Coordinates of N, CA and C in Angstrom, one line a residue:
D244 N 1.1 8.3 -26.8 CA 0.8 7.4 -27.9 C 1.6 6.1 -27.7
A245 N 2.9 6.3 -27.3 CA 3.8 5.2 -27.2 C 3.7 4.5 -25.8
A246 N 2.9 4.9 -24.9 CA 2.7 4.3 -23.6 C 2.1 2.9 -23.7
T247 N 2.6 2.0 -22.8 CA 2.0 0.7 -22.8 C 1.0 0.6 -21.7
S248 N -0.2 0.0 -22.0 CA -1.3 -0.1 -21.0 C -0.9 -1.0 -19.9
S249 N -1.3 -0.7 -18.7 CA -1.1 -1.6 -17.5 C -1.8 -2.9 -17.7
T250 N -1.2 -4.0 -17.3 CA -1.8 -5.3 -17.4 C -2.9 -5.5 -16.4
V251 N -3.1 -4.6 -15.5 CA -4.2 -4.8 -14.5 C -5.3 -3.8 -14.7
L252 N -5.4 -3.2 -15.9 CA -6.5 -2.3 -16.2 C -7.8 -3.1 -16.1
G253 N -8.7 -2.5 -15.4 CA -10.0 -3.1 -15.2 C -10.2 -3.7 -13.9
F254 N -9.1 -4.0 -13.2 CA -9.1 -4.6 -11.9 C -9.3 -3.6 -10.8
A255 N -10.2 -3.9 -9.9 CA -10.4 -3.0 -8.7 C -10.3 -3.9 -7.4
L256 N -9.4 -3.5 -6.5 CA -9.2 -4.3 -5.3 C -10.5 -4.1 -4.4
D257 N -11.0 -5.3 -4.0 CA -12.1 -5.3 -3.0 C -11.5 -5.3 -1.6
I258 N -11.7 -4.2 -0.9 CA -11.1 -4.1 0.5 C -12.1 -4.4 1.6
T259 N -13.2 -5.0 1.2 CA -14.3 -5.3 2.2 C -13.7 -6.0 3.4
D260 N -12.9 -7.0 3.2 CA -12.3 -7.8 4.3 C -11.0 -7.2 4.9
L261 N -10.6 -6.1 4.3 CA -9.3 -5.5 4.7 C -9.5 -4.1 5.3
Q262 N -10.7 -3.8 5.8 CA -10.9 -2.4 6.3 C -10.0 -2.0 7.4
T263 N -9.8 -2.9 8.3 CA -8.9 -2.6 9.5 C -7.5 -2.3 9.0
E264 N -6.9 -3.2 8.2 CA -5.6 -3.1 7.7 C -5.4 -1.8 6.9
V265 N -6.4 -1.6 6.0 CA -6.3 -0.3 5.2 C -6.3 0.9 6.1
A266 N -7.2 0.9 7.0 CA -7.3 2.1 7.9 C -6.0 2.3 8.7
N267 N -5.4 1.2 9.2 CA -4.2 1.2 10.0 C -3.0 1.7 9.1
C268 N -2.9 1.2 7.9 CA -1.9 1.7 7.0 C -2.1 3.1 6.6
Q269 N -3.3 3.5 6.4 CA -3.6 4.9 6.0 C -3.1 5.9 7.2
A270 N -3.4 5.4 8.4 CA -3.0 6.2 9.6 C -1.4 6.3 9.7
V271 N -0.7 5.3 9.3 CA 0.7 5.3 9.3 C 1.2 6.3 8.3
W272 N 0.7 6.2 7.1 CA 1.0 7.1 6.0 C 0.8 8.5 6.3
D273 N -0.4 8.8 6.9 CA -0.8 10.1 7.2 C 0.2 10.7 8.3
K274 N 0.7 9.9 9.1 CA 1.6 10.3 10.2 C 2.9 10.8 9.6
Y275 N 3.4 10.2 8.5 CA 4.7 10.5 8.0 C 4.7 11.2 6.7
K276 N 3.7 11.3 5.9 CA 3.7 11.7 4.5 C 4.3 13.1 4.3
Y277 N 3.9 14.0 5.2 CA 4.4 15.4 5.0 C 5.9 15.5 5.2
E278 N 6.3 14.8 6.3 CA 7.8 14.8 6.5 C 8.6 14.3 5.3
L279 N 8.1 13.2 4.8 CA 8.7 12.5 3.7 C 8.6 13.3 2.4
I280 N 7.4 13.8 2.1 CA 7.2 14.5 0.8 C 7.9 15.9 0.8
T281 N 8.0 16.6 1.9 CA 8.6 17.9 1.9 C 10.1 17.8 2.1
G282 N 10.6 16.7 2.4 CA 12.1 16.5 2.6 C 12.5 16.9 4.0
A283 N 11.6 17.1 4.9 CA 11.9 17.5 6.3 C 12.7 16.4 7.0
S284 N 12.5 15.2 6.6 CA 13.2 14.0 7.2 C 14.1 13.3 6.2
D285 N 15.1 12.7 6.7 CA 16.0 11.9 5.8 C 15.3 10.6 5.3
P286 N 15.1 10.5 4.0 CA 14.5 9.3 3.5 C 15.2 8.0 3.9
E287 N 16.6 8.1 4.0 CA 17.4 6.9 4.3 C 17.0 6.4 5.7
T288 N 16.5 7.2 6.6 CA 16.1 6.9 7.9 C 14.6 6.6 8.0
M289 N 13.8 7.4 7.3 CA 12.4 7.4 7.4 C 11.8 6.2 6.7
V290 N 12.2 5.9 5.5 CA 11.6 4.9 4.7 C 11.6 3.5 5.4
P291 N 12.8 3.1 5.9 CA 12.7 1.8 6.7 C 11.8 1.9 7.9
K292 N 11.8 3.0 8.6 CA 10.9 3.1 9.7 C 9.4 3.1 9.3
I293 N 9.1 3.8 8.2 CA 7.7 3.7 7.7 C 7.3 2.3 7.3
T294 N 8.2 1.7 6.5 CA 8.0 0.4 6.0 C 7.7 -0.6 7.2
A295 N 8.5 -0.5 8.2 CA 8.3 -1.4 9.4 C 6.9 -1.2 10.0
E296 N 6.6 0.1 10.2 CA 5.3 0.4 10.7 C 4.1 0.0 9.9
L297 N 4.3 0.1 8.5 CA 3.3 -0.4 7.6 C 3.1 -1.9 7.7
K298 N 4.2 -2.6 7.8 CA 4.1 -4.0 7.9 C 3.4 -4.4 9.2
S299 N 3.7 -3.7 10.3 CA 3.0 -4.0 11.6 C 1.5 -3.6 11.5
A300 N 1.2 -2.7 10.6 CA -0.2 -2.2 10.4 C -1.0 -3.1 9.5
G301 N -0.4 -4.1 8.8 CA -1.1 -5.0 8.0 C -0.8 -4.9 6.5
M302 N 0.2 -4.2 6.1 CA 0.6 -4.1 4.7 C 0.8 -5.4 4.0
D303 N 1.4 -6.3 4.6 CA 1.6 -7.6 4.0 C 0.3 -8.4 3.7
T304 N -0.6 -8.2 4.7 CA -1.9 -8.9 4.5 C -2.6 -8.3 3.3
I305 N -2.6 -7.0 3.2 CA -3.2 -6.3 2.0 C -2.6 -6.7 0.7
M306 N -1.2 -6.8 0.7 CA -0.5 -7.2 -0.5 C -0.9 -8.6 -0.9
Q307 N -0.9 -9.5 0.1 CA -1.3 -10.9 -0.2 C -2.7 -11.0 -0.8
A308 N -3.6 -10.3 -0.1 CA -5.0 -10.3 -0.6 C -5.1 -9.7 -2.0
A309 N -4.4 -8.7 -2.2 CA -4.4 -8.0 -3.6 C -3.9 -9.0 -4.6
Q310 N -2.8 -9.7 -4.3 CA -2.3 -10.6 -5.3 C -3.2 -11.8 -5.6
E311 N -3.9 -12.3 -4.5 CA -4.9 -13.4 -4.7 C -6.0 -12.9 -5.6
Q312 N -6.5 -11.7 -5.3 CA -7.6 -11.1 -6.1 C -7.2 -10.9 -7.6
I313 N -6.0 -10.4 -7.8 CA -5.5 -10.2 -9.2 C -5.4 -11.6 -9.9
N314 N -4.8 -12.6 -9.2 CA -4.7 -13.9 -9.8 C -6.1 -14.5 -10.2
N315 N -7.0 -14.3 -9.3 CA -8.4 -14.8 -9.6 C -9.0 -14.0 -10.7
Y316 N -8.8 -12.7 -10.8 CA -9.4 -11.9 -11.8 C -8.9 -12.2 -13.2
F317 N -7.7 -12.6 -13.3 CA -7.1 -12.9 -14.6 C -7.0 -14.4 -14.9
K318 N -7.8 -15.2 -14.2 CA -7.8 -16.7 -14.6 C -8.5 -16.9 -15.9

């Protein structure tokens, strides 16, 4: 009852033009998620490595497109 609603409720990201980047980032996440979630690898080492691979896979492009879409949605 005391929870605050998200300011982006109702927004849905259109990934039509981001299919390649999304697939690449999903592949990176799939490669490391079990190691990270189960604690099999040290997060201090793995998180920077995963972040670098996600950036190479197009994460920044996805984030930029998402921000543009959010800005346009809430004009």
